[in-house]
Coordinates of C-alpha atoms in Angstrom, one line a residue:
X760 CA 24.3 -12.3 -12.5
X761 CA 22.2 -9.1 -11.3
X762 CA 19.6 -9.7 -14.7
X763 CA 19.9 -13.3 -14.0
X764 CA 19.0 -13.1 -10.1
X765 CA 15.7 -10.9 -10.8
X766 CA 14.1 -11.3 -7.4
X767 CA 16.8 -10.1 -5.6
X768 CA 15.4 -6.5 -7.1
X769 CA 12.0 -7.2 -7.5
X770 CA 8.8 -5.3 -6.4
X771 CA 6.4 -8.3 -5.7
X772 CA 2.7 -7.1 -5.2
X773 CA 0.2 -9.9 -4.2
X774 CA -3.2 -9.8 -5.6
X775 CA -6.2 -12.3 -5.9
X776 CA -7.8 -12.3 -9.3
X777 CA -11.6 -12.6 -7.9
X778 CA -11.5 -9.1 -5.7
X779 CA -9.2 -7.2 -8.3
X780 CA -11.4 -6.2 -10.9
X781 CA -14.8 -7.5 -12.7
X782 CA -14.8 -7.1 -16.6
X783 CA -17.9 -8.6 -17.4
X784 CA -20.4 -7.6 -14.9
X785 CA -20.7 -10.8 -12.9
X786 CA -19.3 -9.7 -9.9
X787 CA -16.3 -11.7 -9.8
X788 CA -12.9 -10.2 -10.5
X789 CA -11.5 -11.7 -13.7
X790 CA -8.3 -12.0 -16.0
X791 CA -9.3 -9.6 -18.1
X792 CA -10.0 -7.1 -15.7
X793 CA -6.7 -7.6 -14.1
X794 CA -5.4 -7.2 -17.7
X795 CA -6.9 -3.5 -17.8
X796 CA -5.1 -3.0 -14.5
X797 CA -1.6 -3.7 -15.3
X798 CA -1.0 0.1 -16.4
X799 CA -1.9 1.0 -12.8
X800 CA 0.5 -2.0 -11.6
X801 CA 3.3 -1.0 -13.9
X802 CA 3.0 2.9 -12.9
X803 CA 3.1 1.8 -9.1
X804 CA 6.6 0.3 -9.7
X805 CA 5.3 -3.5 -9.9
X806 CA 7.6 -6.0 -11.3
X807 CA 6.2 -9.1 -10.4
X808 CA 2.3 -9.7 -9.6
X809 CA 1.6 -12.9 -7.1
X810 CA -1.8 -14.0 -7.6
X811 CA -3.4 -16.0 -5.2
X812 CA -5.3 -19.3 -6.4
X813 CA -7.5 -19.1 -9.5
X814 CA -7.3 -22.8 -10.4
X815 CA -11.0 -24.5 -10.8
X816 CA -12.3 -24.9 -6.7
X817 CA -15.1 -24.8 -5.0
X818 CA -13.8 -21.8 -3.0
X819 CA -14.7 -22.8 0.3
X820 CA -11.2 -21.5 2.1
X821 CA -10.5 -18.5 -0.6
X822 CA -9.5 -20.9 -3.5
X823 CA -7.0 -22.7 -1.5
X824 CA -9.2 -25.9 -2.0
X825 CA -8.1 -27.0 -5.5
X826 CA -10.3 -29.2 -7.7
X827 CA -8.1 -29.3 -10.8
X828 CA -4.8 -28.0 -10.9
X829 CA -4.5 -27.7 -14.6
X830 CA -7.3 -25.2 -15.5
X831 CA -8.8 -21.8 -14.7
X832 CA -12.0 -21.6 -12.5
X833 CA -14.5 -20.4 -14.9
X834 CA -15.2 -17.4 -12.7
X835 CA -12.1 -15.7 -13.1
X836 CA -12.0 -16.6 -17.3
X837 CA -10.2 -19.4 -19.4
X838 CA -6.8 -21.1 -19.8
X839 CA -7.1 -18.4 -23.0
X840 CA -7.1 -15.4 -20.8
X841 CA -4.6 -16.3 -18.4
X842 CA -2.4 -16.7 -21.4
X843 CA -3.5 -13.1 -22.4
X844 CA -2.3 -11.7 -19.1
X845 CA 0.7 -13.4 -18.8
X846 CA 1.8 -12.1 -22.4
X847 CA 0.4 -8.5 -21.3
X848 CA 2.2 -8.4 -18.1
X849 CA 5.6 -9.6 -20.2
X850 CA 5.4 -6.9 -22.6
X851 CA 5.3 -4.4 -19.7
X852 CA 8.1 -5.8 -17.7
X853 CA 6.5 -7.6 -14.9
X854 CA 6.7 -10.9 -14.2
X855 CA 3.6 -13.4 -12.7
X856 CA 3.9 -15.7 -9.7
X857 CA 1.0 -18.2 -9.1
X858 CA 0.0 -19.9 -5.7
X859 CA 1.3 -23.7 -5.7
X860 CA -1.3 -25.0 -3.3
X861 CA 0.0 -28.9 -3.1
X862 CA -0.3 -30.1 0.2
X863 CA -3.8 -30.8 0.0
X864 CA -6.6 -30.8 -2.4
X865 CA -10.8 -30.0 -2.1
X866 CA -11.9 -33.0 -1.2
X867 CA -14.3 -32.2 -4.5
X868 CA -11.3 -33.6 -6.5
X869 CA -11.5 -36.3 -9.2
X870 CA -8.3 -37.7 -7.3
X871 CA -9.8 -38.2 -3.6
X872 CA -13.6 -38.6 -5.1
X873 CA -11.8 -41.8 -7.0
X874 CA -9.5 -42.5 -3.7
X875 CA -12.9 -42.6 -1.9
X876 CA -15.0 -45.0 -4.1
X877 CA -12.4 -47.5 -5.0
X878 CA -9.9 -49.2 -2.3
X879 CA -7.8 -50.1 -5.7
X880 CA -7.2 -47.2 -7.5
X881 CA -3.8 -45.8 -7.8
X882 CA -5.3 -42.7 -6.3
X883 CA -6.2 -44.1 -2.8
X884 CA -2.4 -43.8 -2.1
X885 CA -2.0 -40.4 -2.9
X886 CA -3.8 -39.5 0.1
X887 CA -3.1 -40.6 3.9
X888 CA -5.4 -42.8 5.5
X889 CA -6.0 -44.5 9.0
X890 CA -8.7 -47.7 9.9
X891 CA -8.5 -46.4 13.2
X892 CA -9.0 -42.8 14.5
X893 CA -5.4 -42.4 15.4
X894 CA -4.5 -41.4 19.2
X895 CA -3.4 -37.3 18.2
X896 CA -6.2 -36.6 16.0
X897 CA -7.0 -33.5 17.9
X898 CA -3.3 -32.5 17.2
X899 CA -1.3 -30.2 15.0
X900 CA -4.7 -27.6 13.5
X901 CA -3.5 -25.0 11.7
X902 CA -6.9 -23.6 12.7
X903 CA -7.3 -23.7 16.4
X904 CA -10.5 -22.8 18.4
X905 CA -12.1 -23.4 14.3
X906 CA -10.6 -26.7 13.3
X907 CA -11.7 -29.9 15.5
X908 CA -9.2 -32.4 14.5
X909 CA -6.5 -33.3 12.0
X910 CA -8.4 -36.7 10.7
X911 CA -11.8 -37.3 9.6
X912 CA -13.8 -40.0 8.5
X913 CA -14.9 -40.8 5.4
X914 CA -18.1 -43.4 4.8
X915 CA -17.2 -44.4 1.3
X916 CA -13.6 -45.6 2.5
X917 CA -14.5 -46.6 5.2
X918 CA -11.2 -45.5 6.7
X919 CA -10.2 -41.7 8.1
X920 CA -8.5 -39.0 6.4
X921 CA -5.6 -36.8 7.2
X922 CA -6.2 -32.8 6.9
X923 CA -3.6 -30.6 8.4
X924 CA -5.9 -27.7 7.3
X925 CA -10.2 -27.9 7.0
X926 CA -11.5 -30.8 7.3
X927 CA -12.7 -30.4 3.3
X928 CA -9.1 -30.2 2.5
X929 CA -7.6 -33.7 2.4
X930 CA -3.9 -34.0 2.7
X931 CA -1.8 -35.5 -0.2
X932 CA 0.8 -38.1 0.8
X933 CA 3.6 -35.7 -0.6
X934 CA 6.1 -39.0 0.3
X935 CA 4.5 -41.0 -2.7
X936 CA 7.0 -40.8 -5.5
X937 CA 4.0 -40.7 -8.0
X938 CA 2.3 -37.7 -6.0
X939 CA 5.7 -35.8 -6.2
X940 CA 5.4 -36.4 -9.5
X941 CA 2.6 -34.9 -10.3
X942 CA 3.1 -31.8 -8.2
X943 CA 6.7 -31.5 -11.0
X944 CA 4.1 -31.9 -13.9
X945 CA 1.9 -29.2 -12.4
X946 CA 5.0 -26.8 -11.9
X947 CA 5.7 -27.6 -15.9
X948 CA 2.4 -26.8 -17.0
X949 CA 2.0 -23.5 -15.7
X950 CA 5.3 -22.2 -16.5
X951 CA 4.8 -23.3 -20.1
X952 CA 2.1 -21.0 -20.1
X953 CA 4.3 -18.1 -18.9
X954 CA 4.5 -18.2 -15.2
X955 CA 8.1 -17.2 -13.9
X956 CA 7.7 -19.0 -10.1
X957 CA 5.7 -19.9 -7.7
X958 CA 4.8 -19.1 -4.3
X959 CA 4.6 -22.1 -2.2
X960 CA 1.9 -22.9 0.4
X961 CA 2.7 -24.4 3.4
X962 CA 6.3 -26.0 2.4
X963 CA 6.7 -27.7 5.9
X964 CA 4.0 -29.7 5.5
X965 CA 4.3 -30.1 2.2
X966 CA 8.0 -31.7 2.8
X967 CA 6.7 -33.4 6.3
X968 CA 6.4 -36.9 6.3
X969 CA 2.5 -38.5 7.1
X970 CA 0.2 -41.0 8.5
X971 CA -1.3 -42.3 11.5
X972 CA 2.4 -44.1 12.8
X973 CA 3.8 -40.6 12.5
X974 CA 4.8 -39.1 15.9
X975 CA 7.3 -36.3 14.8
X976 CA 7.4 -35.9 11.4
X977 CA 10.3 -35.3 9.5
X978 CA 11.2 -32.5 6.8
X979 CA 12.5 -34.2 3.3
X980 CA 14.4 -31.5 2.2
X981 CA 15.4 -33.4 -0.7
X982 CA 11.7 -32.5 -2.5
X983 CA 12.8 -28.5 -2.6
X984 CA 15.8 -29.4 -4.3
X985 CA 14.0 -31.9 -7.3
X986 CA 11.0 -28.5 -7.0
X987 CA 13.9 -26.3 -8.0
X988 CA 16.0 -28.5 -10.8
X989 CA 12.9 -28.7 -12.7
X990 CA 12.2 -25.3 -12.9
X991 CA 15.9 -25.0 -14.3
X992 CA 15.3 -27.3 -16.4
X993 CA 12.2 -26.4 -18.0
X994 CA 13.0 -22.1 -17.5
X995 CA 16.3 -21.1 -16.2
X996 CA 15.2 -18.6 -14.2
X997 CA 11.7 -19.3 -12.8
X998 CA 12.1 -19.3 -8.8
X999 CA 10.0 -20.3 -5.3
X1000 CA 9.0 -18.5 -3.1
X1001 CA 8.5 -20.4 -0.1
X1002 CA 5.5 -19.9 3.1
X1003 CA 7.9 -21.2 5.5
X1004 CA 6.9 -19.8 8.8
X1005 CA 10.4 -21.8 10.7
X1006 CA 13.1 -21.1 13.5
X1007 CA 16.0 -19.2 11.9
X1008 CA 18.3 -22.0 12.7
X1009 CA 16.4 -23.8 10.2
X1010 CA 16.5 -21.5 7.3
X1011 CA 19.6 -22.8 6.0
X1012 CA 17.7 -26.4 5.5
X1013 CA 15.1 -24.6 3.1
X1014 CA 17.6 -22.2 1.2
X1015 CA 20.0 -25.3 1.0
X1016 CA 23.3 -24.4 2.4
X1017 CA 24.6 -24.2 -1.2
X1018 CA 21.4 -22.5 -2.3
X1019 CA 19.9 -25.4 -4.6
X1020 CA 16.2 -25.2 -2.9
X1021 CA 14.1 -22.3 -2.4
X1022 CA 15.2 -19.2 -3.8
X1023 CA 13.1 -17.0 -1.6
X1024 CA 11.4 -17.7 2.1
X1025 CA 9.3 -15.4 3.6
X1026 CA 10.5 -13.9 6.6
X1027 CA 8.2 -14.7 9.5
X1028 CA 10.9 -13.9 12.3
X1029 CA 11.3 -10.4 10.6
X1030 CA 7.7 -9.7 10.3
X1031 CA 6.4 -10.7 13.9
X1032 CA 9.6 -9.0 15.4
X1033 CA 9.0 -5.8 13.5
X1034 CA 5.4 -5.5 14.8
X1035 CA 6.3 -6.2 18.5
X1036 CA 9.1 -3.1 17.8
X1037 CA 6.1 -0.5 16.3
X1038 CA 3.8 -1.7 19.4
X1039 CA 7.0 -1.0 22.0
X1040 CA 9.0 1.5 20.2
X1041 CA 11.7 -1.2 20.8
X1042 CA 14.2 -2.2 17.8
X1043 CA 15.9 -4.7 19.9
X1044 CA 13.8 -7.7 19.3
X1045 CA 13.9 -6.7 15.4
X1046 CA 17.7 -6.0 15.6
X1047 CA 18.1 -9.9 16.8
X1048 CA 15.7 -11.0 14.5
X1049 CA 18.1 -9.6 11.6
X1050 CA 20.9 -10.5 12.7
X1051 CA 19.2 -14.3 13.4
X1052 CA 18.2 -14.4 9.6
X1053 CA 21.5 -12.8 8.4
X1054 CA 23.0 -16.2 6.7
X1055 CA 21.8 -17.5 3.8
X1056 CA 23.5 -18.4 0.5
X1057 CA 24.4 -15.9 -1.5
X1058 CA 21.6 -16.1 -4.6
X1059 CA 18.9 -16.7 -1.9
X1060 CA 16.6 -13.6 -1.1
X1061 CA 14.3 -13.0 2.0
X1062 CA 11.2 -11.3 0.9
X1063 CA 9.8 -9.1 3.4
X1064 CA 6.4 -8.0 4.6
X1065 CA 4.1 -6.0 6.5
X1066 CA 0.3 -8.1 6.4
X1067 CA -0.9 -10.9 3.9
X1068 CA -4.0 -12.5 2.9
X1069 CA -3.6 -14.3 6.0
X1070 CA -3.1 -13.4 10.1
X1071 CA -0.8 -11.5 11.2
X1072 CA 1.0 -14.9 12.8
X1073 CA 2.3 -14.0 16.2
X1074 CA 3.0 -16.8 17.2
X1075 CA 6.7 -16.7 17.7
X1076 CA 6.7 -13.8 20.1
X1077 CA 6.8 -14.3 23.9
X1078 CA 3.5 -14.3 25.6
X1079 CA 4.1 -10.6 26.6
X1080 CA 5.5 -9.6 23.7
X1081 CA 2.1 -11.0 21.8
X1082 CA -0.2 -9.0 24.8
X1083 CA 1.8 -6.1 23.8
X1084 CA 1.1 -6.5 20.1
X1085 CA -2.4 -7.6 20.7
X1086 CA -2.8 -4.6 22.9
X1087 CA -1.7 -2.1 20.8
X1088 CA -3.2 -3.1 17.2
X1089 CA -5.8 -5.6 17.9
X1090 CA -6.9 -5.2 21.2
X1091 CA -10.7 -6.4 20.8
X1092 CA -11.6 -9.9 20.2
X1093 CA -12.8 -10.0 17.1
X1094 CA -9.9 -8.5 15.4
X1095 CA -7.6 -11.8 17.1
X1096 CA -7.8 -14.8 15.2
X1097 CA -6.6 -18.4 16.4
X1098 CA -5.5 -17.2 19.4
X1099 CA -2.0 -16.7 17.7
X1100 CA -3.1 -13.1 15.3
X1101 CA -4.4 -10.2 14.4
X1102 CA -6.9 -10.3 11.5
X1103 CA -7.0 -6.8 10.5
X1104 CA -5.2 -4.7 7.5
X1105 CA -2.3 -2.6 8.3
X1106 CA -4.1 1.0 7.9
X1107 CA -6.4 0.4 10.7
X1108 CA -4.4 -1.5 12.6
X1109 CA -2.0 1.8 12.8
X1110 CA -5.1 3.7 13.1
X1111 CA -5.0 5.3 9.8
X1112 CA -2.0 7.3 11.0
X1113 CA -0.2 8.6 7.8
X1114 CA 2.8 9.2 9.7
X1115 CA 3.5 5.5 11.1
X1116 CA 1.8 4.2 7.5
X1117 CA 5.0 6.1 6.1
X1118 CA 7.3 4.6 8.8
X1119 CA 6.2 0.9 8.2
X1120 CA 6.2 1.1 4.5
X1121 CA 9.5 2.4 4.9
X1122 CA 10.8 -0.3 7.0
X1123 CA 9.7 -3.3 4.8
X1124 CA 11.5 -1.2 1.9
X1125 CA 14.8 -0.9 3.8
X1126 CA 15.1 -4.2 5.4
X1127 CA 17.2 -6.8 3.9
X1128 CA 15.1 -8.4 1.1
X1129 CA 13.0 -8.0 -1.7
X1130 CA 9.3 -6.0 -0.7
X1131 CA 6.1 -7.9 -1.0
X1132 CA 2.9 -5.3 -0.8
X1133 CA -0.6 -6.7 -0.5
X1134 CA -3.2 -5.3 -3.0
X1135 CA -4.8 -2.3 -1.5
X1136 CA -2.4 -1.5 1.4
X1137 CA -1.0 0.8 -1.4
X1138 CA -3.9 3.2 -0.7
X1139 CA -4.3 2.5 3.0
X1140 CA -7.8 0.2 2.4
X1141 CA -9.2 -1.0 5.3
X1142 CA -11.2 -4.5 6.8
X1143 CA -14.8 -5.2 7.5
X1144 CA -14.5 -7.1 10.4
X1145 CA -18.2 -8.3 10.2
X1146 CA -16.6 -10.9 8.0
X1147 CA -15.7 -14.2 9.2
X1148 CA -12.2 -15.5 10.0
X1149 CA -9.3 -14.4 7.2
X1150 CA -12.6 -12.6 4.9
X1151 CA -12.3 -9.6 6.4
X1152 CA -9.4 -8.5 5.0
X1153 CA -10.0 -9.6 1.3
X1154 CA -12.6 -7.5 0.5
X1155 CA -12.8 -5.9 -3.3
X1156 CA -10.1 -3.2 -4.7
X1157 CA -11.6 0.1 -4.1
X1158 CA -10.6 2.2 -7.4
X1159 CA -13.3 5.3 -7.4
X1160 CA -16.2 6.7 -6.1
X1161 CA -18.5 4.8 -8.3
X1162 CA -20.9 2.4 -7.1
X1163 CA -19.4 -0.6 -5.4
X1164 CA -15.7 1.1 -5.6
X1165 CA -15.3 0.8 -9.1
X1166 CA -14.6 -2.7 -8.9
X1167 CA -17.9 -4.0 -10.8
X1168 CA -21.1 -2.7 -12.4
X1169 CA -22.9 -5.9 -11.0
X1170 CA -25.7 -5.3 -8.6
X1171 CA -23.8 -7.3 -5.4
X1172 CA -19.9 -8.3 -5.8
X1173 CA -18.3 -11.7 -5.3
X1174 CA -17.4 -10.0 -1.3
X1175 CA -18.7 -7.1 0.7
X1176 CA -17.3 -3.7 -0.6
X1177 CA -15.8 -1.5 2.1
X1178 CA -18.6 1.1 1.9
X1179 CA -18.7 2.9 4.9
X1180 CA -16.7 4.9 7.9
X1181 CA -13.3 6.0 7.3
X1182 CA -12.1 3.0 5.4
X1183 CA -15.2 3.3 2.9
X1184 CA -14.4 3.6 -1.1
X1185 CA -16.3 7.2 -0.8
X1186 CA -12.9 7.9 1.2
X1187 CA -10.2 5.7 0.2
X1188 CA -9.4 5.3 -3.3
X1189 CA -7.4 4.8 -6.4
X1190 CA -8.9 7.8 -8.3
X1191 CA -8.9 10.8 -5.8
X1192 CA -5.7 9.7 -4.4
X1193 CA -3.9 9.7 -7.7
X1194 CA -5.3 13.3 -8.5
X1195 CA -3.9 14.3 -4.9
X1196 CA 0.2 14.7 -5.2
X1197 CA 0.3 14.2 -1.4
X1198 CA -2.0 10.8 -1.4
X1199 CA -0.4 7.9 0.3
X1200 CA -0.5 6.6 -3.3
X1201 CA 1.7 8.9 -4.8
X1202 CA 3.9 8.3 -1.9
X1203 CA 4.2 4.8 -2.4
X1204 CA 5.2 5.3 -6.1
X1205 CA 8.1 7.9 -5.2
X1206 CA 9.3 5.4 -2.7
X1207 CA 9.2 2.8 -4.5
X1208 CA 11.1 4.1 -7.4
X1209 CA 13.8 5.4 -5.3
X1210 CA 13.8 1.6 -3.8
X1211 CA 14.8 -0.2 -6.9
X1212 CA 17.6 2.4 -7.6
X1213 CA 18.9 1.3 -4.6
X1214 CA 20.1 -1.9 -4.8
X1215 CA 22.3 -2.0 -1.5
X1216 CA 19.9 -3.3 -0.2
X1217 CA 18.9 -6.2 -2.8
X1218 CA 23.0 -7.2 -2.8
X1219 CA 25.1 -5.6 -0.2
X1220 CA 25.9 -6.2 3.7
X1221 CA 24.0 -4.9 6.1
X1222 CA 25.4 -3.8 9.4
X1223 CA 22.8 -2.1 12.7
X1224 CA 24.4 0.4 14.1
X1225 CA 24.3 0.8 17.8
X1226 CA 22.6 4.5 19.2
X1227 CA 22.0 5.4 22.7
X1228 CA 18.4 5.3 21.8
X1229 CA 16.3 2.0 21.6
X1230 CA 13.6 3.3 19.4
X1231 CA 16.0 4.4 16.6
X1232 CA 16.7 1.4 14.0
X1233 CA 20.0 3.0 12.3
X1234 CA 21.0 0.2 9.4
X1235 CA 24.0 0.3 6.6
X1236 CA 24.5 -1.5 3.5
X1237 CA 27.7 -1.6 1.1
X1238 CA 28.0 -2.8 -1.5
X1239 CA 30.2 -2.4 -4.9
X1240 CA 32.0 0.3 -3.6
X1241 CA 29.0 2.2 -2.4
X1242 CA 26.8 2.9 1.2
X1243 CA 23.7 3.6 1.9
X1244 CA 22.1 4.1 5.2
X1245 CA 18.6 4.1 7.2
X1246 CA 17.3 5.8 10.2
X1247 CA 13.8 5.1 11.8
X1248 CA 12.1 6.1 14.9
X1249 CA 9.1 3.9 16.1
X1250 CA 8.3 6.2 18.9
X1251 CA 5.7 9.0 18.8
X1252 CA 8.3 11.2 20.3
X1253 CA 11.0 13.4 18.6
X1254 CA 14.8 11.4 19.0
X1255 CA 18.2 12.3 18.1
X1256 CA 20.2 9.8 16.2
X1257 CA 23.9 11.0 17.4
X1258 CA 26.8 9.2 15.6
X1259 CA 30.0 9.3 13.8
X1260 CA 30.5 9.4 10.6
X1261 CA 32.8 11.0 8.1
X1262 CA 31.5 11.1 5.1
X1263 CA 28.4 13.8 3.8
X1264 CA 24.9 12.2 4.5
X1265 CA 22.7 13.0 1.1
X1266 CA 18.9 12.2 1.7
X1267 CA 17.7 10.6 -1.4
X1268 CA 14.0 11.7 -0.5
X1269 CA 14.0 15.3 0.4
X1270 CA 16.6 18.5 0.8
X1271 CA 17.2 17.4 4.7
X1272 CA 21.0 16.3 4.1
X1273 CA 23.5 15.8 6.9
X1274 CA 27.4 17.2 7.1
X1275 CA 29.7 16.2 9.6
X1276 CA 31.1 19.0 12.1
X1277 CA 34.5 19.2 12.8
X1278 CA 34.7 15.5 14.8
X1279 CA 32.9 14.1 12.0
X1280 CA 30.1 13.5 13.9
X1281 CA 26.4 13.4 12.8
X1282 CA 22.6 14.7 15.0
X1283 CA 19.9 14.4 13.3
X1284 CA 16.7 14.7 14.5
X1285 CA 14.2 12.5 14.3
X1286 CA 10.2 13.9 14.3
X1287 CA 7.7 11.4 15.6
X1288 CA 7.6 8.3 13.5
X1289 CA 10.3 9.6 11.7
X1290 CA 13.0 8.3 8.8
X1291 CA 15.8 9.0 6.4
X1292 CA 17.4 7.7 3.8
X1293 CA 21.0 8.9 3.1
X1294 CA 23.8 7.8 0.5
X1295 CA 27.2 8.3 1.9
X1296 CA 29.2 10.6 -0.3
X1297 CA 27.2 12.1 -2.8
X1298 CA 25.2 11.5 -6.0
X1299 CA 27.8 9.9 -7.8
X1300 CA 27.5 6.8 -6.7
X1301 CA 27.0 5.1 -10.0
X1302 CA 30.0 6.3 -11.0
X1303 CA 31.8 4.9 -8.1
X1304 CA 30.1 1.5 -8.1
X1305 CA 33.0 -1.4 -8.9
X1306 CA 31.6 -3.8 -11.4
X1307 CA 32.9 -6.5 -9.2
X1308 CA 32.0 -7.5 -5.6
X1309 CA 35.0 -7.1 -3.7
X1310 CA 37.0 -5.3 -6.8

């Protein structure tokens, strides 16, 4: 069951192949530069590598405007070299996620290009279409204050269009049997050619239903669980990892209550909750966004996160608690984004503060779920917010001092290099920091390590513990027989974590260990942006762990 259910342990770093690194002097990242990296990806504790879309597109929103879905853009290599990296990444352990980007399509694809010309092909109903401009057209962007309306119209079908996201990305009627379809024979493909899951874009709108008579549309849950019997089907143990940014009390819909849809879900509730807590030094909010996502079905997995290729979504907070957020890590303009996020990368958002870098990183390690780190944030890289929208934060992989980061030896690359201030590659990255044993880099690697040995947290219970102090997060897992538990302090101020406790505290991360006086109680003093991780008992856990849950 543990080998089986492999993203319960997993170490999932997201990546996109164009910004990674350039092989043949283009400027563009490419497979077989990403090939040359997998030692560095493999070395940082990696075990699955996301990539981002790097299907054929005219890359007008970041790749996420597919123009076929069965090939390789030629920018990032061939079907050939994917094939290559897949097999390269298998024979060092790690497994590769793809983007499965099916909600819409460019509008530069054979499919809508056909739906447009000719009123009677099969294709004009695999898109969703109006003769009138319906009523709520200025309804529903996912793009506020950038994205007009929701339908457009198109001349050469004389009808209008249905785009949930840009205006060049044209909805797919995901209700049509044949579309639904096709989106199973695109899942088949790619994991013929080695993929182990996917990472699903927008799954509430890819469920929802569509068109112009639509009013409230309604989730058909039914297509997550046909999504996930294929993938049996064709490879037992290829999962999906779902962007479903929903109210806890809806999770259960996604995971299915016996978990036969989506094996992972990102959690949003978690994430936004956890910010508001660094901004207030305030675990509350977090502590009921834990206990909010607690259920779930026992082979389902949450995967947690800090930032993404995306904004940071706030948009589930209270209006103070976003002003508070806002205030604290985003507080000009520019760095907001659809009046709902921040735009920037984590290490300037926390100011470049090694100590709260160290706090966060530990959070989204200890928190119930599997860790998904964003290319980059490994070295603390930072944003150019010159950069429009979402761009600013996907700049190239900074790996030396060497012109343009190390990245490419092309004259300009595919996006603006990070070159100067604090953030620039001259300061921040891969080579000096993994010469320097106390680099944020080598950090990560120690931490990470000592994460996948504990797999409490992947299996086990969690309990919060209650302390006098609301800026101390004190967490406990159990599992098989053995404990582990978690201390952080979000405020810049020392704390004492005062509790009882009989057993000796061992701190699997330093010397700093904790034994019980005489009323078996435990102070331990937090520094500023403090944490600790302890195993109750001693080192000899493995020999204590049951080989049974509940044995």
């Amino acid at each position: 069951m543990i080998n089986d259910l492999w993203y319960k342990n997993a170490i999932i770093y997201c990546l996109s192949v164009g910004t990674f690194q350039d092989s043949n002097g283009d400027g563009i990242g490419d497979f077989q530069g990403l090939g040359r990296r997998l030692d560095y990806l493999q070395g940082l504790g990696v075990t699955a590598v996301w990539l981002m879309p790097f299907q054929t597109s005219p890359c007008k929103d970041g790749g996420y405007d597919i123009s076929d879905y069965y090939n390789v853009d030629p920018r990032y290599g061939t079907l050939g070299d994917f094939v290559e990296f897949t097999h390269a990444a298998q024979q060092r352990g790690m497994r590769v996620l793809i983007d499965l980007v099916v909600n819409h399509t460019s509008d530069q694809h054979p499919w809508f290009r056909e739906a447009c010309r000719d009123p009677d092909s099969k294709y004009r109903d695999w898109y969703v279409w109006s003769k009138t401009k319906p009523a709520n057209a200025n309804e529903g962007m996912v793009f506020p204050g950038v994205q007009k309306s929701t339908w457009n119209y198109e001349k050469r079908a004389k009808a209008w269009y249905f785009h949930r996201f840009y205006d060049f990305q044209p909805d797919l009627d995901t209700s049509n049997p044949y579309v639904q379809a096709e989106i199973l024979k695109i899942m088949g493909f790619w994991t013929q050619l080695g993929v182990s899951g996917f990472r699903m874009d927008a799954v509430p709108f890819v469920i929802s239903t569509k068109g112009p008579e639509v009013r409230k549309p309604e989730e058909q849950f039914d297509m997550l669980r046909s999504f996930r019997e294929l993938l049996q089907w064709r490879k037992g143990d290829a999962i999906i990892l779902g962007e479903a940014n929903v109210l806890p009390k809806d999770d259960l819909e996604y995971f299915g209550d016996d978990g036969d849809r989506l094996q992972m879900m990102f959690n949003f509730q978690v994430n936004q909750n956890l910010f508001y807590a660094l901004a207030a030094a305030d675990v509350r909010p977090l502590v009921g966004a834990l206990e909010k996502t607690k259920p779930r079905p026992a082979t389902a997995q949450w995967a947690m996160f800090l930032r993404n290729h995306d904004e940071l979504d706030l948009g589930r907070l209270t209006k103070r608690q976003r002003e508070r957020v806002f205030a604290e890590f985003g507080p000009d303009k520019t760095m907001q984004l659809y009046g709902r996020g921040i735009r920037r990368r984590l290490a300037p958002m926390l100011r470049n503060d090694r100590r709260r870098l160290e706090l966060a990183y530990s959070l989204m390690l200890t928190l119930p779920g599997t860790p998904v780190i964003r290319y980059g944030d490994e070295i603390g890289m930072g944003d150019d917010l010159s950069l429009p929208e979402r761009e600013c934060a996907r700049t190239p992989m900074q790996w030396s001092t060497e012109r343009l980061a190390g990245f490419t030896d092309a004259r300009r690359a595919v996006s603006k290099v990070i070159g100067d201030g604090p953030f620039g590659f001259a300061h921040v990255n891969v080579a000096e920091q993994r010469r320097d044993p106390g680099s944020l880099l080598n950090w990560m690697e120690r931490v990470i390590r000592m994460r996948k040995e504990i797999l409490e947290v992947s299996w086990g219970d969690f309990d919060v513990l209650p302390l006098d102090d609301n800026a101390i997060l004190m967490m406990r897992y159990t599992w098989r027989g053995n404990t582990v538990l978690f201390l952080h302090n979000l405020s810049d101020a020392p704390c004492e974590a005062a509790f009882t406790l009989p057993e000796r505290l061992i701190n699997v991360l330093s010397d700093d260990h904790s034994e019980p006086d005489g009323h078996g109680r435990h102070r331990i003093l937090l520094e500023p942006y403090g944490y600790r991780w302890f195993r109750e008992g001693g080192l000899g856990y493995i020999l204590k762990r049951k080989e049974v849950d509940g044995g």
